CSV table of C-alpha atoms and ligand atoms in Angstrom, one decimal:
chain,number,residue,atom,x,y,z
A,1,MET,CA,-22.2,203.3,31.4
A,2,GLU,CA,-24.6,202.6,34.2
A,3,ASN,CA,-23.1,201.3,37.5
A,4,ASN,CA,-24.6,197.9,37.1
A,5,GLU,CA,-23.1,197.5,33.6
A,6,VAL,CA,-19.7,198.5,34.9
A,7,LYS,CA,-20.0,195.8,37.6
A,8,ALA,CA,-21.2,193.1,35.2
A,9,GLU,CA,-18.2,193.9,32.9
A,10,GLN,CA,-15.8,193.5,35.8
A,11,ALA,CA,-17.2,190.0,36.8
A,12,VAL,CA,-16.2,188.0,33.7
A,13,GLY,CA,-17.2,184.2,33.5
A,14,MET,CA,-17.7,181.8,36.3
A,15,PRO,CA,-17.1,178.0,36.0
A,16,ARG,CA,-20.0,175.8,36.8
A,17,ILE,CA,-20.2,172.4,38.4
A,18,GLY,CA,-19.3,169.9,35.6
A,19,ASP,CA,-17.2,172.3,33.6
A,20,LYS,CA,-13.6,171.7,32.8
A,21,ALA,CA,-11.5,173.9,35.1
A,22,PRO,CA,-10.4,177.0,33.1
A,23,GLU,CA,-6.7,176.7,32.2
A,24,PHE,CA,-4.0,179.2,33.1
A,25,LYS,CA,-0.3,179.6,33.7
A,26,ALA,CA,0.8,181.5,36.8
A,27,VAL,CA,3.7,182.6,39.0
A,28,THR,CA,3.4,181.3,42.6
A,29,THR,CA,5.4,181.3,45.8
A,30,GLN,CA,6.5,177.8,44.8
A,31,GLY,CA,7.4,178.6,41.1
A,32,GLU,CA,5.4,178.6,37.9
A,33,ILE,CA,2.3,176.4,37.6
A,34,ASN,CA,0.2,175.2,34.7
A,35,PHE,CA,-3.3,174.8,35.9
A,36,PRO,CA,-5.0,172.3,36.0
A,37,SER,CA,-2.6,170.1,34.0
A,38,ASP,CA,0.1,170.0,36.7
A,39,TYR,CA,-2.5,168.4,39.0
A,40,SER,CA,-3.7,165.7,36.7
A,41,GLY,CA,-4.5,162.6,38.6
A,42,LYS,CA,-5.0,164.5,41.9
A,43,TRP,CA,-7.8,166.5,43.4
A,44,VAL,CA,-7.0,170.1,43.8
A,45,ILE,CA,-8.6,172.9,45.8
A,46,LEU,CA,-8.1,176.3,44.2
A,47,PHE,CA,-9.1,179.0,46.7
A,48,SER,CA,-8.9,182.8,46.7
A,49,HIS,CA,-8.5,185.2,49.6
A,50,PRO,CA,-9.1,189.0,49.5
A,51,ALA,CA,-5.7,190.3,50.4
A,52,ASP,CA,-2.4,189.5,52.1
A,53,PHE,CA,-1.7,191.1,55.5
A,54,THR,CA,-5.4,190.9,56.6
A,55,PRO,CA,-6.5,189.1,59.8
A,56,VAL,CA,-9.3,186.8,58.6
A,57,CYS,CA,-7.1,185.6,55.7
A,58,THR,CA,-4.3,185.0,58.1
A,59,THR,CA,-6.4,182.7,60.3
A,60,GLU,CA,-7.5,180.9,57.2
A,61,PHE,CA,-3.9,180.3,55.9
A,62,ILE,CA,-2.8,179.0,59.3
A,63,THR,CA,-5.7,176.6,59.4
A,64,PHE,CA,-5.3,175.4,55.8
A,65,ALA,CA,-1.5,175.0,56.2
A,66,SER,CA,-1.9,173.0,59.4
A,67,MET,CA,-4.3,170.7,57.5
A,68,ALA,CA,-2.2,170.4,54.3
A,69,ASP,CA,-0.9,166.9,55.1
A,70,GLN,CA,-4.4,165.7,55.8
A,71,PHE,CA,-5.5,166.9,52.4
A,72,LYS,CA,-2.4,165.4,50.8
A,73,GLU,CA,-3.3,162.0,52.3
A,74,ALA,CA,-6.6,162.3,50.5
A,75,ASN,CA,-4.8,162.9,47.2
A,76,CYS,CA,-5.6,166.6,47.3
A,77,GLU,CA,-3.3,169.6,46.7
A,78,LEU,CA,-4.0,173.1,47.8
A,79,VAL,CA,-3.5,176.2,45.6
A,80,GLY,CA,-4.2,179.8,46.9
A,81,LEU,CA,-4.7,183.0,45.0
A,82,SER,CA,-5.1,186.7,45.7
A,83,VAL,CA,-4.6,189.8,43.5
A,84,ASP,CA,-1.5,190.7,45.4
A,85,GLY,CA,2.1,190.4,44.0
A,86,LEU,CA,4.6,187.7,44.7
A,87,TYR,CA,6.8,189.8,47.1
A,88,SER,CA,3.8,190.7,49.2
A,89,HIS,CA,2.8,187.0,49.3
A,90,ILE,CA,6.3,186.0,50.4
A,91,ALA,CA,6.5,188.7,53.1
A,92,TRP,CA,3.1,187.9,54.4
A,93,LEU,CA,3.7,184.1,54.6
A,94,ARG,CA,7.1,184.8,56.4
A,95,THR,CA,5.4,187.1,58.9
A,96,ILE,CA,2.7,184.5,59.6
A,97,GLN,CA,5.4,181.9,60.2
A,98,GLU,CA,7.5,184.1,62.4
A,99,LYS,CA,4.9,186.0,64.4
A,100,ILE,CA,1.4,184.8,64.3
A,101,GLU,CA,-0.2,182.1,66.5
A,102,TYR,CA,-3.8,181.0,66.0
A,103,ARG,CA,-5.7,178.4,67.9
A,104,GLY,CA,-2.5,176.8,69.2
A,105,HIS,CA,-0.8,176.7,65.7
A,106,LYS,CA,2.4,178.7,65.6
A,107,ASN,CA,5.5,178.7,63.4
A,108,VAL,CA,3.3,177.6,60.5
A,109,GLU,CA,5.0,177.3,57.1
A,110,VAL,CA,2.7,177.6,54.1
A,111,LYS,CA,4.2,175.1,51.7
A,112,PHE,CA,1.4,175.1,49.1
A,113,PRO,CA,1.6,177.6,46.2
A,114,LEU,CA,0.1,181.0,46.4
A,115,ILE,CA,-0.6,182.6,43.0
A,116,GLU,CA,0.2,186.2,42.3
A,117,ASP,CA,-2.6,187.6,40.2
A,118,ILE,CA,-2.1,191.4,40.0
A,119,THR,CA,-3.8,191.6,36.6
A,120,MET,CA,-6.8,189.6,38.1
A,121,GLU,CA,-6.7,187.4,35.0
A,122,VAL,CA,-7.2,184.2,36.9
A,123,ALA,CA,-9.5,185.7,39.5
A,124,LYS,CA,-11.8,186.9,36.7
A,125,LYS,CA,-11.7,183.5,34.9
A,126,TYR,CA,-12.9,181.8,38.1
A,127,GLY,CA,-15.6,184.4,39.1
A,128,MET,CA,-13.6,185.3,42.2
A,129,ILE,CA,-14.1,189.1,41.6
A,130,GLN,CA,-17.7,189.8,42.6
A,131,PRO,CA,-18.1,193.5,42.2
A,132,GLY,CA,-21.1,193.8,44.5
A,133,GLU,CA,-18.8,192.7,47.3
A,134,ASP,CA,-15.6,194.3,46.1
A,135,THR,CA,-14.3,195.4,42.8
A,136,THR,CA,-10.6,195.0,43.6
A,137,LYS,CA,-10.4,192.1,46.0
A,138,ALA,CA,-11.3,188.4,45.4
A,139,VAL,CA,-14.0,187.0,47.5
A,140,ARG,CA,-13.3,183.8,49.5
A,141,ALA,CA,-13.9,181.2,46.7
A,142,VAL,CA,-13.2,177.5,47.0
A,143,PHE,CA,-13.1,175.3,43.9
A,144,PHE,CA,-12.9,171.5,44.2
A,145,ILE,CA,-11.4,170.1,41.0
A,146,ASP,CA,-11.2,166.4,40.4
A,147,PRO,CA,-8.3,164.3,39.0
A,148,GLN,CA,-9.8,164.7,35.5
A,149,GLY,CA,-9.7,168.5,35.8
A,150,THR,CA,-13.5,168.8,36.2
A,151,VAL,CA,-15.0,171.4,38.6
A,152,ARG,CA,-17.0,169.3,41.1
A,153,SER,CA,-18.1,171.9,43.6
A,154,MET,CA,-17.5,175.4,44.6
A,155,ILE,CA,-18.2,177.5,47.7
A,156,TYR,CA,-18.1,181.3,48.0
A,157,TYR,CA,-17.9,183.3,51.1
A,158,PRO,CA,-18.0,187.1,51.5
A,159,LEU,CA,-15.0,189.1,52.7
A,160,SER,CA,-16.0,189.2,56.4
A,161,LEU,CA,-16.6,185.4,56.8
A,162,GLY,CA,-13.7,183.1,57.5
A,163,ARG,CA,-14.2,179.6,55.9
A,164,ASN,CA,-15.0,176.4,57.8
A,165,PHE,CA,-12.1,174.1,56.8
A,166,ASP,CA,-13.7,171.0,58.5
A,167,GLU,CA,-16.5,171.4,56.0
A,168,ILE,CA,-14.1,171.8,53.1
A,169,TYR,CA,-12.4,168.6,54.1
A,170,ARG,CA,-15.7,166.8,54.7
A,171,ALA,CA,-17.0,167.8,51.3
A,172,LEU,CA,-13.8,166.5,49.6
A,173,ILE,CA,-14.0,163.1,51.3
A,174,ALA,CA,-17.8,162.9,50.6
A,175,MET,CA,-17.3,163.5,46.9
A,176,GLN,CA,-14.5,161.0,46.8
A,177,ALA,CA,-16.7,158.4,48.6
A,178,ALA,CA,-19.6,159.1,46.2
A,179,ASP,CA,-17.2,158.4,43.3
A,180,GLU,CA,-15.6,155.3,44.8
A,181,PHE,CA,-18.8,153.6,46.0
A,182,GLY,CA,-21.4,154.9,43.4
A,183,VAL,CA,-23.6,156.4,46.1
A,184,ALA,CA,-24.7,159.8,47.4
A,185,THR,CA,-24.1,161.2,50.9
A,186,PRO,CA,-26.8,162.6,53.1
A,187,ALA,CA,-26.9,165.8,55.1
A,188,ASP,CA,-23.9,166.2,57.4
A,189,TRP,CA,-22.5,162.8,56.3
A,190,ARG,CA,-19.2,161.7,57.6
A,191,PRO,CA,-17.3,158.4,57.0
A,192,GLY,CA,-19.1,155.6,58.9
A,193,ASP,CA,-22.5,157.1,58.5
A,194,ASP,CA,-25.1,155.4,56.2
A,195,VAL,CA,-25.0,156.5,52.5
A,196,ILE,CA,-27.9,157.0,50.1
A,197,ILE,CA,-28.6,154.6,47.3
A,198,GLY,CA,-29.7,156.1,44.0
A,199,PRO,CA,-33.4,156.1,42.9
A,200,ALA,CA,-35.2,152.8,42.2
A,201,GLY,CA,-34.3,151.5,38.7
A,202,SER,CA,-30.7,152.6,39.0
A,203,CYS,CA,-29.9,149.9,41.5
A,204,GLY,CA,-32.4,147.1,42.1
A,205,THR,CA,-36.2,147.4,41.7
A,206,ALA,CA,-38.4,149.3,44.0
A,207,LYS,CA,-40.1,146.0,45.1
A,208,ASP,CA,-36.8,144.3,45.9
A,209,ARG,CA,-35.8,147.3,47.9
A,210,MET,CA,-39.1,147.4,49.9
A,211,ASP,CA,-38.8,143.6,50.3
A,212,GLY,CA,-35.4,144.0,51.9
A,213,LYS,CA,-33.8,141.8,49.2
A,214,GLU,CA,-30.8,144.0,48.8
A,215,ASP,CA,-28.2,145.2,51.2
A,216,MET,CA,-30.1,148.4,52.0
A,217,THR,CA,-32.8,149.7,54.2
A,218,CYS,CA,-35.7,151.5,52.5
A,219,GLN,CA,-38.2,153.6,54.3
A,220,ASP,CA,-40.0,154.3,51.1
A,221,TRP,CA,-39.2,153.5,47.4
A,222,PHE,CA,-37.3,156.8,47.1
A,223,PHE,CA,-35.4,156.7,50.4
A,224,CYS,CA,-32.9,153.9,50.6
A,225,GLN,CA,-29.7,153.8,52.7
A,226,LYS,CA,-27.0,151.3,53.4
A,227,PRO,CA,-24.0,151.3,55.8
A,228,ILE,CA,-20.4,151.5,54.6
A,229,ALA,CA,-18.0,151.1,57.5
A,230,LYS,CA,-15.7,154.0,58.2
A,231,ASP,CA,-12.6,151.8,57.8
A,232,GLU,CA,-13.8,150.8,54.3
A,233,VAL,CA,-14.3,154.4,53.2
A,234,LEU,CA,-11.0,155.6,54.6
A,235,SER,CA,-9.0,152.7,53.3
A,236,LYS,CA,-10.2,153.4,49.8
A,237,ILE,CA,-9.6,157.1,49.9
A,238,LEU,CA,-6.6,157.8,52.1
A,239,LYS,CA,-3.1,157.1,51.0
A,240,LYS,CA,-1.1,155.1,53.5
B,1,BEZ,C1,-9.5,189.9,56.4
B,1,BEZ,O1,-9.0,188.9,55.9
B,1,BEZ,O2,-9.4,190.2,57.6
B,1,BEZ,C2,-10.4,190.8,55.5
B,1,BEZ,C3,-10.0,191.0,54.2
B,1,BEZ,C4,-10.7,191.8,53.4
B,1,BEZ,C5,-11.8,192.5,54.0
B,1,BEZ,C6,-12.2,192.2,55.3
B,1,BEZ,C7,-11.5,191.4,56.1
């Protein structure tokens, strides 16, 4: 078999935006989970890291764990995965809590489940093994799965690049706001910024838009925005 054929065989399917999240049952540091059914009615971020006891992953876990309550408030649970075994996960998370400080966070307890995936069954289902990068470690994948179990977005990073968790949180809130208000969000959007209204025909006529008859500002027929106050966005999305 040619090298490329071997690599293609190792990288089984990859869910796409709009697909139902592939189902699996797994052992985690918090007990067994059935995915995604255990998370029905909630958003869930399923993410992979290359290996336990590695430095970049350690900084990522400290950062994610320190933001876990923030994600919970946005009705979102976190689930990690690597192709390591359960006892490695437990030992690594204990070491992080007992010894490692990163950006002022210390004594950090990782309370969200971390999946053991020695067989790579789950990692392969989610396209987390990308053989051009590494044949035995998962890349840094992030899957956003909505309360109906649909994959809404995914981000992949190579082994050497630690993720930006502010962006992961921003993307979650932006997708929730888009669902809640029936709008789209522009580049770098954050709650309180103007949102984008869909194309003419989907919401008022182009003439009404250009005449300023609707609650929106149009610079041209295709480019209409409207304000939504930060409080309004956050009060709809965040649990009190
Ligand atoms: C890390 O997390 O530090 C790491 C893991 C795998 C390859 C390179 C870096």
